[in-house]
JSON list of C-alpha atoms in Angstrom, two decimals:
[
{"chain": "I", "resi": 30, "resn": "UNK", "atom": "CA", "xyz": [-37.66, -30.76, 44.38]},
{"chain": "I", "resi": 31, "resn": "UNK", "atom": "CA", "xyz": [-40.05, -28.73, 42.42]},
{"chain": "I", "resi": 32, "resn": "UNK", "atom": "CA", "xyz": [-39.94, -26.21, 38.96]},
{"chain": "I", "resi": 33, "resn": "UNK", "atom": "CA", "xyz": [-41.75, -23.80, 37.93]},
{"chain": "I", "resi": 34, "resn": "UNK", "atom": "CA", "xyz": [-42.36, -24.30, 34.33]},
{"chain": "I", "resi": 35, "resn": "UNK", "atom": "CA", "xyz": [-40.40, -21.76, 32.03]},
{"chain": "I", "resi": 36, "resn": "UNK", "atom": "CA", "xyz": [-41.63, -18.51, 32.37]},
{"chain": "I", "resi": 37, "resn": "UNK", "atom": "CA", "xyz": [-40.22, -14.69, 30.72]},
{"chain": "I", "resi": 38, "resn": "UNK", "atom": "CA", "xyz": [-38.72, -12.74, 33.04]},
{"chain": "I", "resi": 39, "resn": "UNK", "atom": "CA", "xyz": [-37.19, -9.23, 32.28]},
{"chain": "I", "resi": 40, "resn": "UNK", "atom": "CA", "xyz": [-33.35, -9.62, 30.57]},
{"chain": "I", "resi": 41, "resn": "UNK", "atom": "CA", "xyz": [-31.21, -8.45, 32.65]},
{"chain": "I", "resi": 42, "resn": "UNK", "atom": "CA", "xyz": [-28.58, -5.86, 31.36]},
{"chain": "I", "resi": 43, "resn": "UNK", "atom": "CA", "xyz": [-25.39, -7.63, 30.49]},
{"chain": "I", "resi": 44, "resn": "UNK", "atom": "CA", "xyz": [-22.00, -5.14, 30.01]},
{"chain": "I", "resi": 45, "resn": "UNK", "atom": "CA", "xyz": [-20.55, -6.04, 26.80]},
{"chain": "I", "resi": 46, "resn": "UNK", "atom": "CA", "xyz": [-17.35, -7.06, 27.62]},
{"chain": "I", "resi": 47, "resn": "UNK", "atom": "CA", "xyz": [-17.49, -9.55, 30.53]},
{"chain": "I", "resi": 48, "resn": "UNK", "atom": "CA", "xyz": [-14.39, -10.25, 32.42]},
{"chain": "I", "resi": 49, "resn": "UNK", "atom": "CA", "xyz": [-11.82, -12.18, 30.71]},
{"chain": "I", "resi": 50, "resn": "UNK", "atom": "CA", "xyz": [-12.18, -15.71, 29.56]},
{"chain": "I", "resi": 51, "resn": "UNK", "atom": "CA", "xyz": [-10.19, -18.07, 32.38]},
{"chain": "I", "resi": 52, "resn": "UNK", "atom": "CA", "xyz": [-8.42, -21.58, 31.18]},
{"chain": "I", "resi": 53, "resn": "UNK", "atom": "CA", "xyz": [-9.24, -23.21, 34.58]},
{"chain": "I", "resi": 54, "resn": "UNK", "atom": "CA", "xyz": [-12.37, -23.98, 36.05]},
{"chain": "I", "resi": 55, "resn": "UNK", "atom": "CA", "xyz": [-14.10, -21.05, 38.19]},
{"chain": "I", "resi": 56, "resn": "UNK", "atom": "CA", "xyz": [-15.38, -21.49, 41.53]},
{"chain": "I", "resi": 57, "resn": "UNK", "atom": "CA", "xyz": [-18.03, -18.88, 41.98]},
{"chain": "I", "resi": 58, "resn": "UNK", "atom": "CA", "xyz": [-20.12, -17.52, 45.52]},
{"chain": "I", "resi": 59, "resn": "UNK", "atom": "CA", "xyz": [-23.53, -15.91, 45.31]},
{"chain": "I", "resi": 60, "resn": "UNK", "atom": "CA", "xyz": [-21.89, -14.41, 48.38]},
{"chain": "I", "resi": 61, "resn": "UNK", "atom": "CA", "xyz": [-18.45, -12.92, 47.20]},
{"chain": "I", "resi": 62, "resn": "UNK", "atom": "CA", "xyz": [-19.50, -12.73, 43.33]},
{"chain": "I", "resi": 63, "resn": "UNK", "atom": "CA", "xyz": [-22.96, -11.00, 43.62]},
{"chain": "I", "resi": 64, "resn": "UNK", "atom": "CA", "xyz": [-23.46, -8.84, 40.38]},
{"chain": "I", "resi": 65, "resn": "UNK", "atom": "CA", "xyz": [-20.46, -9.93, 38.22]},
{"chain": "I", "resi": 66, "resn": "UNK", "atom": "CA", "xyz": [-20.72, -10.95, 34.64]},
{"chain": "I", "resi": 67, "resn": "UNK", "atom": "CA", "xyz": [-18.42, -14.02, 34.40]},
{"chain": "I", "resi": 68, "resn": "UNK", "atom": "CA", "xyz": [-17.01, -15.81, 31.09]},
{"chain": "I", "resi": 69, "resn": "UNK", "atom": "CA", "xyz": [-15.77, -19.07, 31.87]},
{"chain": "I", "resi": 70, "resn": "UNK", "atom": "CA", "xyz": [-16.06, -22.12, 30.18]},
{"chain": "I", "resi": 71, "resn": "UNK", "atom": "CA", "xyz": [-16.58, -24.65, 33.66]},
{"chain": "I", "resi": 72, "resn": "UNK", "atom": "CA", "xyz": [-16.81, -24.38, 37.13]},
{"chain": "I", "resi": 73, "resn": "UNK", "atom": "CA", "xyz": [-18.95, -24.47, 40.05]},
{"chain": "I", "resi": 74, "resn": "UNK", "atom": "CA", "xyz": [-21.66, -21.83, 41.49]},
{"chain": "I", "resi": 75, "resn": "UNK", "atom": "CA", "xyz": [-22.72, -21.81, 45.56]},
{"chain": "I", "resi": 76, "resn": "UNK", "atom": "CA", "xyz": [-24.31, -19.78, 47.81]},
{"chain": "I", "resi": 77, "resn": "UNK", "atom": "CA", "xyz": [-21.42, -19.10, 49.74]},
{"chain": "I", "resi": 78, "resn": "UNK", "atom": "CA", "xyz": [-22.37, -19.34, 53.28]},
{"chain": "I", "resi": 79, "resn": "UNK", "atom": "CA", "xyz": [-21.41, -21.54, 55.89]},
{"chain": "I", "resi": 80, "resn": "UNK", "atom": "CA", "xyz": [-25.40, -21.34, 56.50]},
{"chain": "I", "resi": 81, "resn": "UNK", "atom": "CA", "xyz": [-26.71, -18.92, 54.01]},
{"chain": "I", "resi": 82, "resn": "UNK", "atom": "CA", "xyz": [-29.23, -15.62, 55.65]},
{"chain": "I", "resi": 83, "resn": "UNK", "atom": "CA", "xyz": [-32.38, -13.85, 55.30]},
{"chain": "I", "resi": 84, "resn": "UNK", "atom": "CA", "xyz": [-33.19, -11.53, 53.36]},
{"chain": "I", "resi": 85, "resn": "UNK", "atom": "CA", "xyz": [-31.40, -12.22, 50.25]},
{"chain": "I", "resi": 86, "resn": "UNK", "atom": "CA", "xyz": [-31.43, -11.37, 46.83]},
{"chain": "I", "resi": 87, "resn": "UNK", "atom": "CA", "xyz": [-28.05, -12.24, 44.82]},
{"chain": "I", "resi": 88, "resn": "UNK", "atom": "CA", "xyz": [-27.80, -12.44, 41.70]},
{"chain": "I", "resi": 89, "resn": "UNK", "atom": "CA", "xyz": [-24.42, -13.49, 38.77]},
{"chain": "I", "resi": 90, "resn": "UNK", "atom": "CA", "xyz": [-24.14, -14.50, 34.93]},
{"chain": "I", "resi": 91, "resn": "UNK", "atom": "CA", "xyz": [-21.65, -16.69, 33.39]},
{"chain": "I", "resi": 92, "resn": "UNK", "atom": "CA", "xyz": [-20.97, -15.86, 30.04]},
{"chain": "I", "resi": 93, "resn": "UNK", "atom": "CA", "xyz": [-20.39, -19.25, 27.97]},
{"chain": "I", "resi": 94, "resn": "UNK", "atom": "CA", "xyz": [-22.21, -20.95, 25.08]},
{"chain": "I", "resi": 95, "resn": "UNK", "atom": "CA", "xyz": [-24.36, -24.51, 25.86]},
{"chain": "I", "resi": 96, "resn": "UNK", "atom": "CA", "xyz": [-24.06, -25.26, 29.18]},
{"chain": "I", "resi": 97, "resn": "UNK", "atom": "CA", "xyz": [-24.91, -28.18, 31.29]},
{"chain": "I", "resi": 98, "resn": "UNK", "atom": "CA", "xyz": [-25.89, -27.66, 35.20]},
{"chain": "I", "resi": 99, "resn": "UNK", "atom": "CA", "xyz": [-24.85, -30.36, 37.39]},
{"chain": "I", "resi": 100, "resn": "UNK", "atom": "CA", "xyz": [-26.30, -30.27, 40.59]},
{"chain": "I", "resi": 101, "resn": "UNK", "atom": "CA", "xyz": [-24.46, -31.20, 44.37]},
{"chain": "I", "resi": 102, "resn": "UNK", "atom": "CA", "xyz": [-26.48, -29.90, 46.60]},
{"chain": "I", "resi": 103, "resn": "UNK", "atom": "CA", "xyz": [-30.18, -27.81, 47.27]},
{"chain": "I", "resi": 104, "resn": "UNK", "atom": "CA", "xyz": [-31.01, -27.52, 50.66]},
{"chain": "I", "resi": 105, "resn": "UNK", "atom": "CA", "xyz": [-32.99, -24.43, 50.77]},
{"chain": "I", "resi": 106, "resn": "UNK", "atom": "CA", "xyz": [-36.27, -23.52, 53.04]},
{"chain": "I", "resi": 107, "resn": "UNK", "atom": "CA", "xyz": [-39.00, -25.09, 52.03]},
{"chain": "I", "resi": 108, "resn": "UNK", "atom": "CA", "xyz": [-43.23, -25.38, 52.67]},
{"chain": "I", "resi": 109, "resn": "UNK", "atom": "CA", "xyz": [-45.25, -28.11, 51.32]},
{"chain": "I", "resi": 110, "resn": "UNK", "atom": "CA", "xyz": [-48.22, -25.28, 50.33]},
{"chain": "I", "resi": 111, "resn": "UNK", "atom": "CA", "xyz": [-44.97, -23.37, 48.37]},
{"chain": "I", "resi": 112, "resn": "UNK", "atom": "CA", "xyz": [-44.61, -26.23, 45.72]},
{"chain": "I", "resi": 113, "resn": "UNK", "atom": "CA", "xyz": [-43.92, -23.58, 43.13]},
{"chain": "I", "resi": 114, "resn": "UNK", "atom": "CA", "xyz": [-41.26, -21.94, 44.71]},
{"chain": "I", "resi": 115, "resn": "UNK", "atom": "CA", "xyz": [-42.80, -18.75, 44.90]},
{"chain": "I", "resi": 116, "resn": "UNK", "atom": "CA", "xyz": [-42.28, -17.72, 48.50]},
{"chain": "I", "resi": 117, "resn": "UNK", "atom": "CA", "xyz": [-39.15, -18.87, 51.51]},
{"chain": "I", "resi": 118, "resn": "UNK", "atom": "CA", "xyz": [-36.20, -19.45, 49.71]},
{"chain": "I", "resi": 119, "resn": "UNK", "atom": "CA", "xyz": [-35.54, -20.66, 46.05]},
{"chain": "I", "resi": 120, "resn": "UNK", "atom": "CA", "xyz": [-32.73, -20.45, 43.39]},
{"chain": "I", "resi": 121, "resn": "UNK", "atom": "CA", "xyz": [-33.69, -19.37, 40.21]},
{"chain": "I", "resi": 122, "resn": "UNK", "atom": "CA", "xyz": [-31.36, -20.28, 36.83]},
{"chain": "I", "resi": 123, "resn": "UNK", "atom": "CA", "xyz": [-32.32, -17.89, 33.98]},
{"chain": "I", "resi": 124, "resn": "UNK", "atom": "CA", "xyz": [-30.79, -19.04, 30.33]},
{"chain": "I", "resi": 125, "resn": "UNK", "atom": "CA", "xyz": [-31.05, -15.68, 28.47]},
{"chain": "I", "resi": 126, "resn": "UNK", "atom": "CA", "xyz": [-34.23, -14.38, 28.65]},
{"chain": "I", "resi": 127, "resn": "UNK", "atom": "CA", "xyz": [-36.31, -17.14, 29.95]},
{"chain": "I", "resi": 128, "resn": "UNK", "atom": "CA", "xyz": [-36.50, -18.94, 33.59]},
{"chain": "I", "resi": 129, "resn": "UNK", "atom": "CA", "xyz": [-35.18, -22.54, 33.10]},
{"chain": "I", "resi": 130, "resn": "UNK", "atom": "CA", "xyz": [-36.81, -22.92, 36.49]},
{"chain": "I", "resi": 131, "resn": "UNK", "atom": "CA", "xyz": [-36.79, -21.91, 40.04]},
{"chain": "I", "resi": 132, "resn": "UNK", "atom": "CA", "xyz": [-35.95, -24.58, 42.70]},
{"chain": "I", "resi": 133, "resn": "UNK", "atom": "CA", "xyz": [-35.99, -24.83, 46.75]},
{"chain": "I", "resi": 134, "resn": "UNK", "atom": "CA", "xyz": [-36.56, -27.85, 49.36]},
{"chain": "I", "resi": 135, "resn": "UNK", "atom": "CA", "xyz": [-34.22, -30.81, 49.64]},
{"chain": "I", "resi": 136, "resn": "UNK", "atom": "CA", "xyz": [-33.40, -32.80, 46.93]},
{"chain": "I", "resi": 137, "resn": "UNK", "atom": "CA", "xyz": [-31.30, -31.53, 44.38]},
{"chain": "I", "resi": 138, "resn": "UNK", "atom": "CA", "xyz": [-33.00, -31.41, 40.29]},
{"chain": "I", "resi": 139, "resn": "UNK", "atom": "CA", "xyz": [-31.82, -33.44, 37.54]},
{"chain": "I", "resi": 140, "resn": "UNK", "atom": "CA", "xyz": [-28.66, -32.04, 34.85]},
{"chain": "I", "resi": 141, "resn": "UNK", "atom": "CA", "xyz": [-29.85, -29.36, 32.98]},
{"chain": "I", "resi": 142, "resn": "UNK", "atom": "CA", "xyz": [-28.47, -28.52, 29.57]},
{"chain": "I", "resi": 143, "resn": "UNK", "atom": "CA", "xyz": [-29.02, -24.84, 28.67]},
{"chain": "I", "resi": 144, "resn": "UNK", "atom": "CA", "xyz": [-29.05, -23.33, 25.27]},
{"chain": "I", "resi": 145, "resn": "UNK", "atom": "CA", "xyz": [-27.97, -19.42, 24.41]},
{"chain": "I", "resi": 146, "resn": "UNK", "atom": "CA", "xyz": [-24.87, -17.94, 25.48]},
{"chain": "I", "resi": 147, "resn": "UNK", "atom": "CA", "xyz": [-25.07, -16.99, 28.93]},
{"chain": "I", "resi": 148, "resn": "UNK", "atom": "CA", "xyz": [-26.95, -18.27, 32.02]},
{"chain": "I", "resi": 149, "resn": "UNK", "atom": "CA", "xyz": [-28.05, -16.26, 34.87]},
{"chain": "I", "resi": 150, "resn": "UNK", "atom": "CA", "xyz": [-28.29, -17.41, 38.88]},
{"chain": "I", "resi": 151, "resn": "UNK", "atom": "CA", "xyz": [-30.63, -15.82, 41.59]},
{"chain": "I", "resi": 152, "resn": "UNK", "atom": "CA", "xyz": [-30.32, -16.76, 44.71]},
{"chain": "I", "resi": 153, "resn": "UNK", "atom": "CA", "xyz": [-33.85, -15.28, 47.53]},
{"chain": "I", "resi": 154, "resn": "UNK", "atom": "CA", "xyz": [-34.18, -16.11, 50.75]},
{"chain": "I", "resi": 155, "resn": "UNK", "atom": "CA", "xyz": [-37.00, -14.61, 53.01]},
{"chain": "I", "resi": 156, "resn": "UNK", "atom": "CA", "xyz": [-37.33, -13.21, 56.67]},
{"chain": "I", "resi": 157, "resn": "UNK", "atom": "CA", "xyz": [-37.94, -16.59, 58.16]},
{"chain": "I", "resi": 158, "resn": "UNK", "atom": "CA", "xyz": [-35.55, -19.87, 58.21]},
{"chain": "I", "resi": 159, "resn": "UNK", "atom": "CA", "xyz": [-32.69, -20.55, 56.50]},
{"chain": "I", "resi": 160, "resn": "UNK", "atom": "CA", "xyz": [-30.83, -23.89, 55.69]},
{"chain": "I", "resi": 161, "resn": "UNK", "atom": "CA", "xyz": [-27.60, -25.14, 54.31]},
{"chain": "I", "resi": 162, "resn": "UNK", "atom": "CA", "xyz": [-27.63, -23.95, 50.51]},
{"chain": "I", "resi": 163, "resn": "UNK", "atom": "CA", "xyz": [-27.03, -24.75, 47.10]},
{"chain": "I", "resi": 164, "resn": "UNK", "atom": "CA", "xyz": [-23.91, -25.72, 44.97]},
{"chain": "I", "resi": 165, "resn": "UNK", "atom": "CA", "xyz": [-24.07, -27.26, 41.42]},
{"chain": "I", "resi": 166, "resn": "UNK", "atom": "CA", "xyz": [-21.07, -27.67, 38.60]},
{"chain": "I", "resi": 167, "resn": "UNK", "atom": "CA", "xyz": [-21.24, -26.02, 35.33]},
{"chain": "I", "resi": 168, "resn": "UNK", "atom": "CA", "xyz": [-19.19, -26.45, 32.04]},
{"chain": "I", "resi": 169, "resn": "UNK", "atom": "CA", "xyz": [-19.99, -24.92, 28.77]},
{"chain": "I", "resi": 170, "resn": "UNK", "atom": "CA", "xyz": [-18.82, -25.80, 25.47]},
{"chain": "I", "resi": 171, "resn": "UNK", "atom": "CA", "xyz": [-17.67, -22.20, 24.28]}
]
């Protein structure tokens, strides 16, 4: 697995009023949920495919204060020249304004532990291959 070290990228618009808060965990789909501002305080973010396709660019937020990433699974395209992530396929996790990192191949990244008070995910794939996707568990302590 390989990051891209922390880079800007341009802050995406947020509503102000997300959706409601929700006492259970959420179980999110780049697939079903693509553009929705969540608030939730834990739950778990996929790509949503049986065997995700090309030409993709998702995108969600979840709304919630200090959160911790647990990975499952990454299995996303993946060339040995594209150690950066730059081209195929690759997940991206933004924490406010800046990119945590941006991930593709096999092997899933360590925990991360966010700071700020929301989290975006983008999800590209290119023209070419595909493989079997992402999942990873969040919870957030407000």
């Amino acid at each position: 697995t390989t990051a891209t070290p922390p880079t800007p990228v341009p802050t995406t618009a947020v509503p102000v009023t997300p959706e409601p808060v929700t006492d259970g965990a959420v179980d999110l789909t780049m697939k079903a949920d693509q553009g929705r501002v969540v608030a939730a305080r834990r739950g778990s973010v996929e790509d949503g495919f049986d065997k995700y396709g090309n030409g993709l660019d998702l995108e969600l937020t979840v709304v919630g204060t200090d959160c911790k990433l647990s990975w499952r699974t990454l299995r996303l395209q993946y060339a040995w020249a594209n150690r950066a992530c730059t081209a195929n396929d690759w997940v991206q996790i933004v924490s406010g304004s800046r990119s945590v990192g941006r991930y593709c191949g096999l092997r899933a990244p360590k925990d991360l532990q966010l700071s700020g008070e929301q989290f975006t995910v983008r999800f590209h794939t290119d023209a070419s291959r595909t493989s079997a996707g992402f999942a990873f568990d969040f919870e957030c302590s407000a």
